[in-house]
């Protein structure tokens, strides 16, 4: 699946992701750069609604929702937990979905 198809599928699920507490979503990593292998996972970064109680189970649920939408194993990260060298490394790859 190419980057454009991933973006289209994620945008088609914006309402469901919003109900799950996702305010903003971006992809990064090999699928965002376009140098992925067929078995590469999908790396996503998300912002959640500030006043929303959000747990690890919620994050796992979002990963499953995205995996179901794309057919790709998903690794989700909260933007607020990404810092330092890792944040600088992924900044160039980042593609905002919504």
PDB file of C-alpha atoms in Angstrom:
ATOM      1  CA  UNK A   1       0.000   0.000   0.000  1.00  0.00           C
ATOM      2  CA  UNK A   2       1.421   3.372  -0.962  1.00  0.00           C
ATOM      3  CA  UNK A   3       1.431   6.569   1.073  1.00  0.00           C
ATOM      4  CA  UNK A   4      -1.527   8.126  -0.778  1.00  0.00           C
ATOM      5  CA  UNK A   5      -3.723   5.099  -0.074  1.00  0.00           C
ATOM      6  CA  UNK A   6      -2.749   5.141   3.613  1.00  0.00           C
ATOM      7  CA  UNK A   7      -3.639   8.833   3.836  1.00  0.00           C
ATOM      8  CA  UNK A   8      -6.998   8.268   2.102  1.00  0.00           C
ATOM      9  CA  UNK A   9      -7.923   5.368   4.371  1.00  0.00           C
ATOM     10  CA  UNK A  10      -6.975   7.256   7.535  1.00  0.00           C
ATOM     11  CA  UNK A  11      -8.890  10.366   6.473  1.00  0.00           C
ATOM     12  CA  UNK A  12     -11.921   8.181   5.723  1.00  0.00           C
ATOM     13  CA  UNK A  13     -11.813   7.077   9.382  1.00  0.00           C
ATOM     14  CA  UNK A  14     -11.353  10.568  10.843  1.00  0.00           C
ATOM     15  CA  UNK A  15     -14.759  10.542  12.566  1.00  0.00           C
ATOM     16  CA  UNK A  16     -14.172   7.168  14.235  1.00  0.00           C
ATOM     17  CA  UNK A  17     -10.693   8.239  15.331  1.00  0.00           C
ATOM     18  CA  UNK A  18     -12.153  11.480  16.685  1.00  0.00           C
ATOM     19  CA  UNK A  19     -14.704   9.540  18.736  1.00  0.00           C
ATOM     20  CA  UNK A  20     -11.757   7.568  20.135  1.00  0.00           C
ATOM     21  CA  UNK A  21     -10.190  10.851  21.302  1.00  0.00           C
ATOM     22  CA  UNK A  22      -7.782  11.599  18.436  1.00  0.00           C
ATOM     23  CA  UNK A  23      -7.552  15.312  17.652  1.00  0.00           C
ATOM     24  CA  UNK A  24      -4.618  15.260  15.194  1.00  0.00           C
ATOM     25  CA  UNK A  25      -2.931  12.391  13.365  1.00  0.00           C
ATOM     26  CA  UNK A  26       0.312  12.144  11.376  1.00  0.00           C
ATOM     27  CA  UNK A  27       2.379   9.333   9.911  1.00  0.00           C
ATOM     28  CA  UNK A  28       6.161   9.052   9.999  1.00  0.00           C
ATOM     29  CA  UNK A  29       8.840   6.464   9.352  1.00  0.00           C
ATOM     30  CA  UNK A  30       9.380   4.309   6.295  1.00  0.00           C
ATOM     31  CA  UNK A  31       5.757   4.379   5.094  1.00  0.00           C
ATOM     32  CA  UNK A  32       5.773   8.204   5.207  1.00  0.00           C
ATOM     33  CA  UNK A  33       9.133   8.357   3.402  1.00  0.00           C
ATOM     34  CA  UNK A  34       8.084   5.764   0.827  1.00  0.00           C
ATOM     35  CA  UNK A  35      11.060   3.475   1.446  1.00  0.00           C
ATOM     36  CA  UNK A  36       9.098   0.798   3.290  1.00  0.00           C
ATOM     37  CA  UNK A  37       9.295  -2.941   2.758  1.00  0.00           C
ATOM     38  CA  UNK A  38       6.103  -4.993   2.327  1.00  0.00           C
ATOM     39  CA  UNK A  39       6.312  -6.078   5.984  1.00  0.00           C
ATOM     40  CA  UNK A  40       6.956  -2.572   7.395  1.00  0.00           C
ATOM     41  CA  UNK A  41       4.619  -1.345  10.090  1.00  0.00           C
ATOM     42  CA  UNK A  42       2.799   1.984  10.064  1.00  0.00           C
ATOM     43  CA  UNK A  43       4.155   4.554  12.520  1.00  0.00           C
ATOM     44  CA  UNK A  44       1.603   7.149  13.616  1.00  0.00           C
ATOM     45  CA  UNK A  45       1.785  10.110  15.945  1.00  0.00           C
ATOM     46  CA  UNK A  46      -1.342  11.487  17.494  1.00  0.00           C
ATOM     47  CA  UNK A  47      -2.626  14.253  19.698  1.00  0.00           C
ATOM     48  CA  UNK A  48      -5.562  13.425  21.920  1.00  0.00           C
ATOM     49  CA  UNK A  49      -8.273  15.745  23.174  1.00  0.00           C
ATOM     50  CA  UNK A  50      -6.792  17.525  26.196  1.00  0.00           C
ATOM     51  CA  UNK A  51      -9.733  17.096  28.586  1.00  0.00           C
ATOM     52  CA  UNK A  52     -10.235  13.465  27.643  1.00  0.00           C
ATOM     53  CA  UNK A  53      -9.167  10.739  30.059  1.00  0.00           C
ATOM     54  CA  UNK A  54      -6.803   8.663  27.960  1.00  0.00           C
ATOM     55  CA  UNK A  55      -5.249   5.348  28.929  1.00  0.00           C
ATOM     56  CA  UNK A  56      -2.932   2.761  27.451  1.00  0.00           C
ATOM     57  CA  UNK A  57      -6.016   0.719  26.566  1.00  0.00           C
ATOM     58  CA  UNK A  58      -7.330   3.683  24.566  1.00  0.00           C
ATOM     59  CA  UNK A  59      -4.023   3.877  22.678  1.00  0.00           C
ATOM     60  CA  UNK A  60      -4.166   0.163  21.911  1.00  0.00           C
ATOM     61  CA  UNK A  61      -7.743   0.572  20.686  1.00  0.00           C
ATOM     62  CA  UNK A  62      -6.626   3.337  18.324  1.00  0.00           C
ATOM     63  CA  UNK A  63      -3.813   1.134  17.012  1.00  0.00           C
ATOM     64  CA  UNK A  64      -6.382  -1.581  16.276  1.00  0.00           C
ATOM     65  CA  UNK A  65      -8.727   0.886  14.577  1.00  0.00           C
ATOM     66  CA  UNK A  66      -5.901   2.120  12.336  1.00  0.00           C
ATOM     67  CA  UNK A  67      -4.710  -1.435  11.633  1.00  0.00           C
ATOM     68  CA  UNK A  68      -8.240  -2.441  10.633  1.00  0.00           C
ATOM     69  CA  UNK A  69      -8.539   0.615   8.359  1.00  0.00           C
ATOM     70  CA  UNK A  70      -5.190   0.096   6.627  1.00  0.00           C
ATOM     71  CA  UNK A  71      -4.453  -3.609   6.975  1.00  0.00           C
ATOM     72  CA  UNK A  72      -1.056  -2.657   8.423  1.00  0.00           C
ATOM     73  CA  UNK A  73       0.466  -3.371  11.814  1.00  0.00           C
ATOM     74  CA  UNK A  74       0.416  -0.010  13.589  1.00  0.00           C
ATOM     75  CA  UNK A  75       2.717   1.575  16.147  1.00  0.00           C
ATOM     76  CA  UNK A  76       1.094   4.655  17.708  1.00  0.00           C
ATOM     77  CA  UNK A  77       2.923   7.327  19.689  1.00  0.00           C
ATOM     78  CA  UNK A  78       1.479  10.278  21.569  1.00  0.00           C
ATOM     79  CA  UNK A  79       3.049  13.537  20.409  1.00  0.00           C
ATOM     80  CA  UNK A  80       3.472  14.647  24.021  1.00  0.00           C
ATOM     81  CA  UNK A  81       5.683  11.609  24.712  1.00  0.00           C
ATOM     82  CA  UNK A  82       8.036  12.164  21.753  1.00  0.00           C
ATOM     83  CA  UNK A  83      11.067  14.230  22.718  1.00  0.00           C
ATOM     84  CA  UNK A  84      14.742  14.824  22.123  1.00  0.00           C
ATOM     85  CA  UNK A  85      16.675  13.073  19.372  1.00  0.00           C
ATOM     86  CA  UNK A  86      13.720  10.912  18.352  1.00  0.00           C
ATOM     87  CA  UNK A  87      11.539  13.998  17.779  1.00  0.00           C
ATOM     88  CA  UNK A  88      14.258  15.593  15.645  1.00  0.00           C
ATOM     89  CA  UNK A  89      14.817  12.377  13.693  1.00  0.00           C
ATOM     90  CA  UNK A  90      11.177  11.928  12.692  1.00  0.00           C
ATOM     91  CA  UNK A  91      10.422  15.613  12.020  1.00  0.00           C
ATOM     92  CA  UNK A  92      11.475  15.405   8.363  1.00  0.00           C
ATOM     93  CA  UNK A  93       9.315  12.297   7.741  1.00  0.00           C
ATOM     94  CA  UNK A  94       6.160  13.658   9.335  1.00  0.00           C
ATOM     95  CA  UNK A  95       3.078  13.768   7.104  1.00  0.00           C
ATOM     96  CA  UNK A  96      -0.010  15.292   8.692  1.00  0.00           C
ATOM     97  CA  UNK A  97      -3.231  13.392   8.029  1.00  0.00           C
ATOM     98  CA  UNK A  98      -5.615  15.670   9.944  1.00  0.00           C
TER      99      UNK A  98
END
